[in-house]
Amino acid sequence: MTAEEQLVNRIHSAGSAGAKRADLRKEYGEIDAILEDLVSKGEVFVDKRKNAYYCFHKDHYIQSLLNSDPRFRLTYDMIKSLEESVNRSSKDVSLAVELLASNISNLAKLVSEADHEIPNTASQKRSMSVDEFKKEFDLALTNSASSIGWVELAKIRNELCDKCNLTSEEFYRLAGQVTEQYQDRYELSTGGQEGVMIRGLVHGFVRCI
């Protein structure tokens, strides 16, 4: 079993309580590089709890947030309530809501990145003005637009994060500002694997009006 597999199994066994990063270092030595790789792949999440960093396996992270973060519990309950309501009224729309429910893990990742970034990761990324971002965003949107104009924000995020050295958090912060500031130019739609949060819903598609 590789060092990465041992670390993943150890974190998984900790359940929703999480494994303290300091304890993992005592058990396995220098783990920062492995841990950062696992975080980037969405296998593990890292949160600061009670002045210490804890690691959670993806199978247990949602339950951990439900136990500890009232904002996340409220959002989760809203999504589940919407799902139940739509299930009673429309089968077709229900399928769309099920897709939305499947994105809760991505929502958890966004919450984690917004509040508890791993130390030193954010410092390696550059700042970008709204005007600079808009130019790159418009170019990516033009190059990626489908025949009906809609583009998945996750696709643009992959391109601009690599090109402009941005974090996912910074991308969605700037995307939210640009689409809010220029509402006459952009239209957002719910769905997708990830996106801009508006009134508790993930808006993962965008197009130019």
Coordinates of N, CA and C in Angstrom, one line a residue:
M1 N 0.8 -1.2 0.0 CA 0.0 0.0 0.0 C 0.9 1.3 0.0
T2 N 0.6 2.2 -0.9 CA 1.4 3.4 -1.0 C 1.1 4.3 0.2
A3 N 2.0 5.3 0.3 CA 1.8 6.3 1.4 C 0.5 7.1 1.2
E4 N 0.2 7.4 0.0 CA -1.1 8.1 -0.3 C -2.3 7.2 0.1
E5 N -2.2 6.0 -0.2 CA -3.4 5.1 0.2 C -3.5 4.9 1.7
Q6 N -2.3 4.8 2.3 CA -2.4 4.7 3.8 C -3.0 6.0 4.4
L7 N -2.6 7.2 3.9 CA -3.1 8.4 4.4 C -4.6 8.5 4.1
V8 N -5.1 8.2 2.9 CA -6.5 8.2 2.6 C -7.3 7.3 3.5
N9 N -6.8 6.1 3.7 CA -7.5 5.1 4.6 C -7.6 5.7 6.0
R10 N -6.5 6.3 6.5 CA -6.5 6.8 7.9 C -7.5 7.9 8.0
I11 N -7.6 8.8 7.0 CA -8.5 10.0 7.1 C -10.0 9.4 7.0
H12 N -10.2 8.4 6.1 CA -11.5 7.9 6.0 C -12.0 7.2 7.3
S13 N -11.1 6.6 8.0 CA -11.5 5.9 9.2 C -11.9 6.9 10.3
A14 N -11.5 8.1 10.2 CA -11.8 9.1 11.2 C -13.2 9.6 11.1
G15 N -13.9 9.3 10.0 CA -15.3 9.6 9.9 C -15.6 11.1 9.8
S16 N -16.8 11.5 10.2 CA -17.1 13.0 10.2 C -16.4 13.8 11.2
A17 N -15.8 13.2 12.2 CA -15.0 13.9 13.2 C -13.7 14.5 12.6
G18 N -13.2 13.8 11.5 CA -12.0 14.3 10.8 C -10.7 13.9 11.6
A19 N -9.6 13.9 10.9 CA -8.3 13.5 11.4 C -7.5 14.8 11.6
K20 N -7.0 15.1 12.8 CA -6.2 16.3 13.0 C -4.9 16.2 12.2
R21 N -4.6 17.2 11.4 CA -3.4 17.2 10.6 C -2.1 17.0 11.4
A22 N -2.1 17.6 12.5 CA -0.8 17.5 13.4 C -0.6 16.0 13.7
D23 N -1.7 15.3 14.0 CA -1.6 13.9 14.4 C -1.1 13.1 13.2
L24 N -1.7 13.4 12.0 CA -1.2 12.7 10.8 C 0.2 12.9 10.5
R25 N 0.7 14.1 10.8 CA 2.2 14.3 10.6 C 3.0 13.5 11.6
K26 N 2.5 13.3 12.8 CA 3.2 12.5 13.8 C 3.3 11.1 13.3
E27 N 2.2 10.6 12.7 CA 2.1 9.2 12.3 C 2.8 8.9 11.0
Y28 N 2.8 9.9 10.0 CA 3.3 9.6 8.7 C 4.4 10.5 8.2
G29 N 4.8 11.5 9.1 CA 5.9 12.4 8.7 C 5.4 13.5 7.8
E30 N 6.2 13.9 6.9 CA 5.9 15.1 6.0 C 4.8 14.6 5.0
I31 N 3.6 15.2 5.1 CA 2.5 14.8 4.3 C 1.9 15.9 3.5
D32 N 2.5 17.1 3.6 CA 1.9 18.3 3.0 C 1.7 18.1 1.4
A33 N 2.7 17.6 0.8 CA 2.6 17.4 -0.7 C 1.5 16.4 -1.1
I34 N 1.5 15.3 -0.4 CA 0.5 14.3 -0.6 C -0.9 14.9 -0.3
L35 N -1.0 15.6 0.8 CA -2.3 16.1 1.2 C -2.8 17.2 0.2
E36 N -1.9 18.0 -0.3 CA -2.3 19.0 -1.2 C -2.8 18.4 -2.5
D37 N -2.2 17.3 -2.9 CA -2.6 16.6 -4.1 C -4.0 16.0 -4.0
L38 N -4.2 15.4 -2.8 CA -5.5 14.8 -2.5 C -6.6 15.8 -2.5
V39 N -6.3 17.0 -1.9 CA -7.2 18.1 -1.9 C -7.6 18.6 -3.3
S40 N -6.6 18.7 -4.1 CA -6.8 19.2 -5.5 C -7.6 18.2 -6.3
K41 N -7.6 16.9 -6.0 CA -8.4 15.9 -6.7 C -9.7 15.7 -6.0
G42 N -10.0 16.4 -4.9 CA -11.3 16.3 -4.3 C -11.5 15.1 -3.5
E43 N -10.4 14.4 -3.2 CA -10.5 13.2 -2.3 C -10.6 13.5 -0.8
V44 N -9.9 14.6 -0.5 CA -9.8 15.0 0.9 C -10.1 16.5 1.0
F45 N -10.7 16.9 2.1 CA -11.0 18.3 2.4 C -10.3 18.7 3.7
V46 N -9.8 19.9 3.8 CA -9.1 20.4 5.0 C -9.8 21.6 5.5
D47 N -10.2 21.6 6.8 CA -10.8 22.7 7.5 C -10.1 23.1 8.8
K48 N -10.2 24.4 9.1 CA -9.7 24.8 10.4 C -10.8 24.7 11.4
R49 N -10.6 23.9 12.4 CA -11.6 23.8 13.5 C -11.0 23.9 14.8
K50 N -11.5 24.8 15.7 CA -10.9 25.0 17.0 C -9.4 25.2 17.0
N51 N -9.0 26.1 16.2 CA -7.5 26.5 16.1 C -6.6 25.4 15.6
A52 N -7.2 24.4 15.0 CA -6.3 23.3 14.4 C -6.9 22.9 13.1
Y53 N -6.1 22.3 12.2 CA -6.5 21.9 10.9 C -6.9 20.4 10.9
Y54 N -8.1 20.1 10.4 CA -8.6 18.7 10.4 C -8.8 18.3 8.9
C55 N -8.5 17.0 8.7 CA -8.7 16.5 7.3 C -9.9 15.5 7.3
F56 N -10.7 15.7 6.2 CA -11.9 14.9 6.1 C -11.9 14.2 4.7
H57 N -12.3 12.9 4.8 CA -12.5 12.2 3.5 C -13.8 12.7 2.8
K58 N -13.8 12.7 1.5 CA -15.0 13.2 0.8 C -16.3 12.5 1.2
D59 N -16.2 11.2 1.6 CA -17.4 10.5 2.0 C -18.0 11.0 3.3
H60 N -17.2 11.7 4.1 CA -17.7 12.2 5.4 C -17.8 13.7 5.5
Y61 N -17.3 14.4 4.5 CA -17.2 15.9 4.6 C -18.5 16.6 4.7
I62 N -19.5 16.1 3.9 CA -20.8 16.8 4.0 C -21.4 16.7 5.3
Q63 N -21.3 15.5 5.9 CA -21.9 15.3 7.3 C -21.2 16.1 8.3
S64 N -19.9 16.3 8.1 CA -19.1 17.2 9.0 C -19.6 18.6 8.9
L65 N -19.8 19.1 7.7 CA -20.3 20.5 7.5 C -21.7 20.6 8.1
L66 N -22.6 19.6 7.9 CA -23.9 19.6 8.5 C -23.9 19.7 10.0
N67 N -22.9 19.1 10.6 CA -22.7 19.1 12.1 C -22.2 20.4 12.6
S68 N -21.3 21.1 11.8 CA -20.6 22.2 12.3 C -20.9 23.6 11.7
D69 N -21.5 23.6 10.5 CA -21.7 24.9 9.8 C -23.2 25.1 9.6
P70 N -23.8 26.1 10.4 CA -25.2 26.4 10.2 C -25.6 26.9 8.8
R71 N -24.7 27.6 8.2 CA -24.9 28.1 6.8 C -25.1 27.0 5.8
F72 N -24.2 26.0 5.9 CA -24.3 24.9 5.0 C -25.5 24.1 5.3
R73 N -25.8 23.9 6.6 CA -27.0 23.1 6.9 C -28.3 23.8 6.3
L74 N -28.3 25.1 6.4 CA -29.5 25.9 5.9 C -29.6 25.7 4.4
T75 N -28.4 25.8 3.7 CA -28.4 25.6 2.2 C -28.8 24.2 1.8
Y76 N -28.3 23.3 2.5 CA -28.6 21.8 2.3 C -30.1 21.6 2.5
D77 N -30.6 22.1 3.6 CA -32.1 21.9 3.8 C -32.9 22.6 2.8
M78 N -32.5 23.7 2.3 CA -33.2 24.4 1.2 C -33.2 23.6 0.0
I79 N -32.1 23.0 -0.4 CA -32.0 22.2 -1.6 C -32.9 20.9 -1.5
K80 N -32.8 20.3 -0.3 CA -33.6 19.1 -0.1 C -35.1 19.4 -0.1
S81 N -35.5 20.6 0.5 CA -36.9 21.0 0.5 C -37.4 21.3 -0.9
L82 N -36.5 22.0 -1.7 CA -36.9 22.2 -3.1 C -37.0 20.9 -3.9
E83 N -36.2 20.0 -3.6 CA -36.2 18.7 -4.3 C -37.5 18.0 -4.0
E84 N -37.9 18.0 -2.7 CA -39.1 17.3 -2.3 C -40.4 18.0 -2.9
S85 N -40.3 19.3 -2.9 CA -41.5 20.1 -3.5 C -41.6 19.8 -5.0
V86 N -40.5 19.8 -5.7 CA -40.6 19.6 -7.2 C -40.9 18.2 -7.5
N87 N -40.5 17.2 -6.7 CA -40.8 15.8 -6.9 C -42.3 15.6 -6.9
R88 N -43.0 16.5 -6.1 CA -44.5 16.3 -6.0 C -45.2 17.0 -7.2
S89 N -44.5 17.8 -7.9 CA -45.2 18.6 -8.9 C -44.8 18.3 -10.4
S90 N -43.5 17.9 -10.6 CA -43.1 17.7 -11.9 C -41.9 16.7 -12.0
K91 N -42.1 15.7 -12.7 CA -41.1 14.7 -12.9 C -39.9 15.2 -13.7
D92 N -40.2 16.0 -14.7 CA -39.1 16.5 -15.5 C -38.2 17.4 -14.7
V93 N -38.8 18.3 -14.0 CA -38.0 19.3 -13.2 C -37.3 18.5 -12.1
S94 N -37.9 17.5 -11.6 CA -37.3 16.7 -10.5 C -36.0 16.1 -11.0
L95 N -35.8 15.7 -12.2 CA -34.6 15.2 -12.7 C -33.5 16.3 -12.6
A96 N -33.9 17.5 -12.9 CA -32.9 18.6 -12.9 C -32.5 18.9 -11.4
V97 N -33.4 18.8 -10.5 CA -33.1 19.0 -9.1 C -32.2 17.9 -8.5
E98 N -32.4 16.7 -9.0 CA -31.5 15.6 -8.6 C -30.1 15.8 -9.0
L99 N -29.9 16.4 -10.2 CA -28.6 16.8 -10.7 C -28.0 17.9 -9.8
L100 N -28.9 18.8 -9.4 CA -28.4 19.9 -8.5 C -28.0 19.3 -7.1
A101 N -28.8 18.3 -6.6 CA -28.4 17.7 -5.4 C -27.1 16.9 -5.4
S102 N -26.8 16.4 -6.6 CA -25.5 15.7 -6.8 C -24.3 16.7 -6.7
N103 N -24.6 18.0 -6.8 CA -23.5 18.9 -6.8 C -23.2 19.4 -5.4
I104 N -23.8 18.8 -4.3 CA -23.6 19.3 -3.0 C -22.1 19.1 -2.6
S105 N -21.4 18.1 -3.1 CA -20.0 17.9 -2.8 C -19.2 19.1 -3.3
N106 N -19.6 19.6 -4.5 CA -18.9 20.7 -5.1 C -19.2 22.0 -4.3
L107 N -20.4 22.1 -3.8 CA -20.8 23.2 -2.9 C -19.9 23.2 -1.6
A108 N -19.7 22.0 -1.1 CA -18.9 21.9 0.1 C -17.5 22.3 -0.2
K109 N -17.0 21.9 -1.4 CA -15.6 22.3 -1.7 C -15.5 23.8 -1.8
L110 N -16.5 24.5 -2.4 CA -16.4 25.9 -2.5 C -16.5 26.6 -1.2
V111 N -17.3 26.1 -0.3 CA -17.4 26.6 1.1 C -16.0 26.5 1.8
S112 N -15.4 25.3 1.6 CA -14.1 25.0 2.2 C -13.0 26.0 1.6
E113 N -13.0 26.2 0.3 CA -12.0 27.0 -0.3 C -12.2 28.5 0.1
A114 N -13.5 28.9 0.3 CA -13.7 30.3 0.7 C -13.3 30.6 2.1
D115 N -13.5 29.7 3.0 CA -13.2 29.9 4.4 C -11.9 29.4 5.0
H116 N -11.4 28.3 4.4 CA -10.3 27.6 5.0 C -9.3 27.1 4.0
E117 N -8.7 27.9 3.3 CA -7.6 27.5 2.3 C -6.4 26.9 3.1
I118 N -5.8 25.9 2.5 CA -4.6 25.4 3.1 C -3.5 26.5 3.1
P119 N -2.8 26.7 4.2 CA -1.8 27.7 4.2 C -0.8 27.7 3.1
N120 N -0.4 28.8 2.6 CA 0.6 29.0 1.6 C 0.1 28.8 0.2
T121 N -1.1 28.1 0.0 CA -1.6 27.9 -1.3 C -2.0 29.1 -1.9
A122 N -2.8 29.9 -1.2 CA -3.4 31.2 -1.7 C -2.3 32.2 -2.1
S123 N -1.2 32.2 -1.2 CA -0.2 33.2 -1.4 C 0.6 32.9 -2.7
Q124 N 0.5 31.7 -3.3 CA 1.2 31.5 -4.5 C 0.4 31.9 -5.8
K125 N -0.9 32.4 -5.6 CA -1.7 32.8 -6.7 C -1.7 34.4 -6.7
R126 N -1.9 34.9 -7.9 CA -1.9 36.4 -8.1 C -3.3 37.0 -7.9
S127 N -3.3 38.3 -7.7 CA -4.5 39.0 -7.7 C -4.9 39.5 -9.1
M128 N -6.1 39.7 -9.4 CA -6.5 40.1 -10.7 C -7.7 41.1 -10.6
S129 N -7.6 42.2 -11.3 CA -8.7 43.2 -11.2 C -9.9 42.7 -12.0
V130 N -11.1 43.3 -11.7 CA -12.3 42.9 -12.3 C -12.2 43.2 -13.8
D131 N -11.6 44.3 -14.2 CA -11.5 44.7 -15.6 C -10.6 43.7 -16.4
E132 N -9.5 43.3 -15.7 CA -8.6 42.3 -16.3 C -9.3 41.0 -16.5
F133 N -10.1 40.6 -15.5 CA -10.8 39.3 -15.5 C -11.9 39.4 -16.6
K134 N -12.6 40.5 -16.7 CA -13.7 40.6 -17.7 C -13.1 40.4 -19.1
K135 N -12.0 40.9 -19.4 CA -11.4 40.7 -20.8 C -11.1 39.3 -21.0
E136 N -10.5 38.6 -20.1 CA -10.2 37.2 -20.2 C -11.4 36.3 -20.2
F137 N -12.4 36.7 -19.4 CA -13.7 36.0 -19.3 C -14.4 36.1 -20.6
D138 N -14.5 37.3 -21.2 CA -15.2 37.5 -22.5 C -14.5 36.7 -23.6
L139 N -13.2 36.6 -23.6 CA -12.5 35.9 -24.6 C -12.8 34.4 -24.5
A140 N -12.7 33.9 -23.3 CA -13.0 32.4 -23.1 C -14.4 32.1 -23.4
L141 N -15.3 33.0 -23.1 CA -16.7 32.8 -23.4 C -17.0 32.7 -24.9
T142 N -16.4 33.7 -25.6 CA -16.5 33.7 -27.0 C -16.0 32.4 -27.7
N143 N -14.8 32.0 -27.2 CA -14.2 30.8 -27.8 C -14.9 29.5 -27.5
S144 N -15.6 29.5 -26.4 CA -16.2 28.2 -25.9 C -17.7 28.1 -26.1
A145 N -18.4 29.2 -26.6 CA -19.8 29.2 -26.6 C -20.3 28.2 -27.6
S146 N -21.4 27.5 -27.2 CA -22.1 26.5 -28.0 C -23.0 27.2 -29.0
S147 N -23.7 26.4 -29.8 CA -24.5 27.0 -30.9 C -25.7 27.8 -30.3
I148 N -26.0 27.5 -29.0 CA -27.1 28.3 -28.4 C -26.6 29.3 -27.4
G149 N -25.2 29.4 -27.3 CA -24.6 30.4 -26.5 C -24.2 30.0 -25.1
W150 N -24.7 29.0 -24.5 CA -24.5 28.6 -23.1 C -23.1 27.9 -23.0
V151 N -22.4 28.3 -22.0 CA -21.1 27.7 -21.7 C -21.1 27.3 -20.2
E152 N -20.5 26.1 -19.9 CA -20.4 25.7 -18.5 C -19.3 26.5 -17.8
L153 N -19.6 27.1 -16.7 CA -18.6 27.9 -16.0 C -17.4 27.1 -15.6
A154 N -17.5 25.8 -15.3 CA -16.4 24.9 -14.9 C -15.4 24.9 -16.0
K155 N -15.9 24.9 -17.3 CA -14.9 24.8 -18.4 C -14.1 26.1 -18.5
I156 N -14.8 27.3 -18.3 CA -14.1 28.5 -18.3 C -13.1 28.6 -17.1
R157 N -13.6 28.1 -15.9 CA -12.7 28.1 -14.8 C -11.4 27.4 -15.0
N158 N -11.5 26.2 -15.6 CA -10.3 25.4 -15.9 C -9.3 26.2 -16.8
E159 N -9.9 26.9 -17.8 CA -9.0 27.6 -18.7 C -8.4 28.8 -18.0
L160 N -9.2 29.6 -17.3 CA -8.7 30.9 -16.8 C -7.8 30.6 -15.5
C161 N -8.1 29.6 -14.7 CA -7.2 29.3 -13.6 C -5.8 28.9 -14.0
D162 N -5.8 28.1 -15.1 CA -4.5 27.8 -15.6 C -3.8 28.9 -16.3
K163 N -4.5 29.7 -17.1 CA -3.9 30.8 -17.8 C -3.5 32.0 -17.0
C164 N -4.4 32.3 -16.0 CA -4.2 33.5 -15.2 C -3.7 33.2 -13.8
N165 N -3.4 31.9 -13.5 CA -2.9 31.5 -12.2 C -3.9 31.9 -11.0
L166 N -5.1 31.6 -11.2 CA -6.2 31.9 -10.2 C -6.6 30.7 -9.4
T167 N -7.0 30.9 -8.2 CA -7.7 29.8 -7.5 C -9.1 29.7 -7.9
S168 N -9.8 28.6 -7.6 CA -11.2 28.5 -7.9 C -12.0 29.5 -7.1
E169 N -11.6 29.8 -5.9 CA -12.3 30.8 -5.1 C -12.2 32.2 -5.8
E170 N -11.0 32.5 -6.2 CA -10.8 33.8 -6.9 C -11.6 33.9 -8.2
F171 N -11.6 32.8 -8.9 CA -12.4 32.8 -10.2 C -13.9 33.1 -10.0
Y172 N -14.5 32.3 -9.0 CA -15.9 32.5 -8.8 C -16.3 33.8 -8.1
R173 N -15.3 34.3 -7.4 CA -15.6 35.7 -6.8 C -15.6 36.7 -7.9
L174 N -14.6 36.7 -8.8 CA -14.6 37.6 -9.9 C -15.7 37.4 -10.9
A175 N -16.1 36.1 -11.2 CA -17.2 35.8 -12.1 C -18.5 36.4 -11.5
G176 N -18.7 36.2 -10.2 CA -19.9 36.8 -9.6 C -19.9 38.3 -9.7
Q177 N -18.8 38.9 -9.5 CA -18.8 40.4 -9.6 C -19.0 40.9 -11.0
V178 N -18.4 40.2 -12.0 CA -18.6 40.6 -13.4 C -20.0 40.4 -13.8
T179 N -20.6 39.3 -13.6 CA -22.0 39.0 -14.0 C -23.0 39.8 -13.3
E180 N -22.7 40.2 -12.0 CA -23.6 41.1 -11.3 C -23.5 42.6 -11.8
Q181 N -22.2 43.0 -12.1 CA -22.0 44.4 -12.5 C -22.5 44.6 -13.9
Y182 N -22.4 43.6 -14.7 CA -22.9 43.7 -16.1 C -24.0 42.8 -16.4
Q183 N -25.1 43.0 -15.7 CA -26.3 42.1 -15.9 C -26.9 42.2 -17.3
D184 N -26.7 43.4 -17.9 CA -27.2 43.6 -19.3 C -26.4 42.8 -20.3
R185 N -25.3 42.3 -19.9 CA -24.4 41.5 -20.9 C -24.4 40.0 -20.7
Y186 N -24.6 39.6 -19.4 CA -24.5 38.2 -19.2 C -25.8 37.6 -18.6
E187 N -26.0 36.3 -18.8 CA -27.2 35.6 -18.2 C -26.7 34.3 -17.6
L188 N -27.1 34.1 -16.4 CA -26.7 32.8 -15.7 C -27.8 31.9 -15.6
S189 N -27.5 30.6 -15.6 CA -28.5 29.6 -15.5 C -28.1 28.5 -14.5
T190 N -29.1 27.9 -13.7 CA -28.8 26.9 -12.7 C -28.3 25.6 -13.4
G191 N -27.6 24.8 -12.6 CA -27.1 23.5 -13.2 C -25.6 23.5 -13.3
G192 N -25.1 22.5 -13.8 CA -23.6 22.3 -14.0 C -23.0 21.7 -12.7
Q193 N -21.8 21.4 -12.8 CA -21.1 20.7 -11.7 C -20.7 21.7 -10.6
E194 N -20.5 23.0 -11.0 CA -20.2 24.0 -10.0 C -20.5 25.3 -10.6
G195 N -20.4 26.4 -9.8 CA -20.8 27.7 -10.4 C -20.9 28.8 -9.3
V196 N -21.6 29.9 -9.7 CA -21.8 31.0 -8.8 C -23.0 30.8 -8.0
M197 N -22.9 31.0 -6.7 CA -24.0 30.8 -5.8 C -24.9 32.0 -5.7
I198 N -26.2 31.9 -6.1 CA -27.2 32.9 -6.0 C -28.4 32.4 -5.3
R199 N -28.7 33.1 -4.2 CA -29.9 32.7 -3.4 C -29.9 31.2 -3.1
G200 N -28.7 30.7 -2.7 CA -28.6 29.3 -2.3 C -28.6 28.2 -3.4
L201 N -28.6 28.7 -4.7 CA -28.6 27.7 -5.8 C -27.3 27.9 -6.6
V202 N -26.8 26.8 -7.2 CA -25.6 26.8 -8.0 C -26.0 27.2 -9.4
H203 N -25.4 28.3 -9.9 CA -25.6 28.7 -11.3 C -24.3 28.4 -12.1
G204 N -24.4 27.3 -12.9 CA -23.2 26.8 -13.5 C -23.1 27.0 -15.0
F205 N -24.0 27.8 -15.6 CA -23.9 28.1 -17.0 C -24.1 29.6 -17.2
V206 N -23.4 30.1 -18.3 CA -23.4 31.5 -18.6 C -23.4 31.7 -20.1
R207 N -24.1 32.8 -20.5 CA -24.0 33.2 -21.9 C -24.1 34.7 -22.0
C208 N -23.6 35.2 -23.2 CA -23.7 36.6 -23.5 C -25.1 36.9 -24.0
I209 N -25.7 38.0 -23.5 CA -27.0 38.3 -24.0 C -26.9 39.1 -25.3

